[in-house]
XYZ file of C-alpha atoms in Angstrom:
238
model
C 155.646 54.460 136.150
C 158.602 55.827 138.411
C 156.577 59.010 137.764
C 152.952 57.609 138.603
C 152.089 58.556 142.353
C 152.580 56.109 145.153
C 150.123 54.692 146.647
C 150.818 56.849 149.903
C 150.267 59.505 147.946
C 146.601 58.068 146.671
C 145.430 57.398 150.291
C 146.921 60.552 151.884
C 144.315 62.236 148.478
C 141.257 60.496 149.157
C 141.535 60.835 153.348
C 140.558 64.069 152.087
C 137.954 63.262 149.431
C 134.864 61.258 151.459
C 132.464 63.688 151.318
C 132.425 63.715 147.474
C 132.080 59.673 147.456
C 129.507 59.929 149.754
C 126.663 60.514 147.032
C 124.523 58.219 145.912
C 122.913 59.699 143.785
C 125.487 60.429 141.732
C 127.994 58.782 142.042
C 132.352 60.560 141.219
C 130.898 63.593 139.045
C 134.083 62.883 137.437
C 132.656 58.906 136.028
C 130.836 58.714 133.349
C 127.669 57.471 133.652
C 128.024 56.579 138.196
C 124.282 56.597 138.830
C 123.944 54.310 136.272
C 126.303 51.223 136.723
C 126.152 51.707 140.086
C 122.208 49.938 138.812
C 123.592 48.217 136.706
C 125.730 46.180 139.021
C 124.430 46.071 142.415
C 121.357 45.220 139.544
C 123.267 42.437 138.469
C 124.644 41.079 141.862
C 120.603 40.404 142.944
C 120.308 39.266 139.886
C 123.340 36.125 139.800
C 123.620 35.427 143.769
C 119.647 36.809 145.611
C 121.265 35.636 148.325
C 124.770 36.510 148.947
C 126.084 35.440 151.651
C 129.300 37.181 151.727
C 130.100 40.479 149.684
C 133.989 42.233 149.037
C 134.483 45.395 148.342
C 137.866 46.477 147.048
C 139.111 50.236 146.658
C 135.377 50.866 148.573
C 135.347 53.985 149.319
C 132.840 55.719 150.475
C 130.387 52.177 150.350
C 128.027 53.595 147.537
C 127.916 50.186 146.384
C 126.926 48.086 149.580
C 124.767 50.476 150.614
C 123.053 50.257 147.102
C 122.738 46.753 146.970
C 122.446 46.319 150.224
C 118.724 48.180 149.320
C 117.840 45.394 146.614
C 118.281 42.008 148.394
C 116.917 40.250 151.448
C 119.578 38.925 153.109
C 122.323 40.362 154.855
C 125.196 39.772 153.822
C 128.715 39.766 155.068
C 130.892 42.164 154.195
C 134.835 42.850 153.806
C 135.947 46.631 152.835
C 139.308 47.556 151.196
C 140.355 50.745 150.945
C 143.592 53.159 151.001
C 142.412 55.613 153.428
C 140.523 54.622 156.784
C 138.624 57.637 156.959
C 137.262 56.376 153.647
C 136.803 52.748 155.406
C 135.434 54.424 158.830
C 132.714 56.206 156.790
C 131.890 53.285 154.522
C 131.204 51.279 157.649
C 128.702 53.735 159.429
C 126.705 53.352 155.926
C 126.682 50.040 156.081
C 126.342 48.786 159.563
C 122.598 50.210 159.834
C 121.857 47.841 156.896
C 122.546 44.814 157.462
C 122.816 42.033 160.319
C 125.679 40.920 158.803
C 129.882 41.291 160.248
C 131.482 44.068 159.303
C 134.984 43.878 158.736
C 137.828 46.786 157.447
C 141.175 46.158 156.457
C 142.680 49.023 155.486
C 146.221 48.877 152.604
C 146.003 46.956 149.575
C 143.871 44.591 147.816
C 146.293 42.319 147.007
C 148.614 42.153 150.438
C 145.251 42.244 152.601
C 144.927 38.750 154.258
C 141.162 37.397 152.501
C 140.210 33.655 152.743
C 139.975 32.298 149.143
C 137.131 30.395 148.227
C 134.982 32.757 150.034
C 133.035 35.715 148.773
C 130.411 34.930 146.717
C 130.420 39.288 144.468
C 133.406 40.908 144.183
C 133.224 44.391 143.361
C 135.681 46.925 142.308
C 134.649 50.694 140.945
C 137.405 53.626 140.149
C 139.900 51.549 141.356
C 142.034 49.103 139.209
C 143.519 51.551 137.217
C 145.764 52.267 140.369
C 147.518 48.848 138.822
C 150.957 49.929 137.035
C 153.074 47.272 135.247
C 151.021 44.258 133.908
C 152.090 41.479 136.393
C 150.103 43.260 138.879
C 147.367 43.251 136.259
C 147.904 39.446 136.413
C 148.034 38.909 140.166
C 145.513 41.523 140.481
C 142.887 39.196 138.707
C 144.050 35.455 139.902
C 143.892 37.167 143.639
C 140.138 37.643 143.256
C 139.712 34.755 140.858
C 141.030 33.090 143.619
C 139.305 34.087 146.804
C 135.866 33.854 145.212
C 133.247 30.408 145.294
C 132.763 28.308 142.719
C 129.714 30.419 140.664
C 131.084 33.809 142.462
C 131.380 36.931 140.180
C 133.730 39.869 139.575
C 131.846 43.268 138.560
C 134.574 46.164 137.762
C 133.591 48.737 136.601
C 137.277 52.465 136.259
C 137.824 54.382 133.735
C 139.200 52.526 130.605
C 142.543 52.793 128.027
C 142.334 52.905 124.044
C 144.331 50.160 122.713
C 144.304 52.754 119.399
C 145.866 56.160 119.164
C 143.821 58.268 117.832
C 141.106 56.030 119.826
C 142.182 57.477 122.689
C 143.200 60.813 121.118
C 139.360 61.087 120.247
C 137.138 59.435 123.061
C 139.504 60.316 126.484
C 141.200 64.241 124.977
C 138.152 65.147 123.016
C 135.165 64.021 124.626
C 136.455 63.045 128.125
C 137.648 66.370 128.039
C 134.556 67.456 127.045
C 132.367 66.498 128.847
C 135.378 67.356 132.296
C 134.493 71.266 130.505
C 131.130 71.357 130.736
C 131.351 70.650 134.466
C 133.383 73.571 135.218
C 135.570 74.648 132.586
C 138.506 74.446 131.008
C 140.952 75.076 134.075
C 138.482 71.719 135.320
C 139.407 69.278 133.035
C 143.110 70.489 132.854
C 143.555 70.044 136.465
C 141.835 66.519 136.467
C 143.772 65.511 133.451
C 146.647 65.657 135.590
C 145.341 63.676 138.629
C 144.532 61.541 136.535
C 148.866 61.328 134.392
C 150.087 61.422 138.022
C 147.942 58.552 139.488
C 146.353 55.769 137.091
C 147.491 53.408 134.628
C 143.937 52.207 132.904
C 144.008 49.681 130.524
C 141.711 48.700 127.508
C 138.545 46.526 128.253
C 139.714 43.886 125.961
C 143.349 43.435 128.085
C 140.392 43.091 130.801
C 138.835 40.724 129.353
C 140.650 38.566 128.222
C 142.270 38.865 131.162
C 139.158 37.232 132.534
C 139.810 34.837 130.576
C 143.333 33.804 131.469
C 143.284 33.647 134.828
C 140.643 31.716 134.987
C 137.397 33.007 134.232
C 134.489 31.135 131.978
C 132.620 34.244 131.219
C 132.921 37.822 130.732
C 129.799 40.074 130.837
C 129.919 43.534 129.088
C 127.625 45.332 131.139
C 127.837 49.107 129.115
C 130.683 50.929 127.398
C 131.419 55.439 126.822
C 133.520 56.827 125.858
C 136.449 56.071 128.475
C 134.359 54.615 131.289
C 133.077 51.264 130.635
C 131.754 47.851 133.646
C 131.768 43.852 132.837
C 132.018 40.629 135.056
C 133.207 38.190 135.211
C 132.114 34.781 136.396
C 133.647 31.783 138.097
């Protein structure tokens, strides 16, 4: 783990990549089914709580998910945005502010240490962010904090890169099939580039690891929404 990127290094990479994370049509190109999962998760939030008052997006990037969600609900929720990158936060506010009369609040930094109010949020969104967590203690701290931040009946929505618990399945789904997908986007050099920064930056856990941990920290219900190779979306309800 000591060879992984620091939070500062991750912040600096995302500072330079704002426009790529601002596309509602494609989402993140290196992410399987990105646009589909954006629709699925925002539809899920709207179905579970049609009139949310407070939304929290951790690792919000350029704000794609709140932008999409606000097109599907009639309430004007307050939205709190947390991200390592100030340019990402600025872009997210620019895109979200015209879509709601609610307050937009930003926090730059690690969501685990952000000054957020417990028992406050109707829904928390975490997309393509949790794979940056490192040790098991980091994961449990993060999931526990999200549980405490939600009001009773609130929900936690995750879409992310996931690992496989069996080495042969990791080789098959990630290295072979996801590698083929990345090569098809450009070429094998691009595949190797993406694999290199995943190895450097990311520490994903399996779906079963995460869903079990969500139950351990107190969530009553956990739903697997979608899985395609090494990407999955799921939701947990307090």
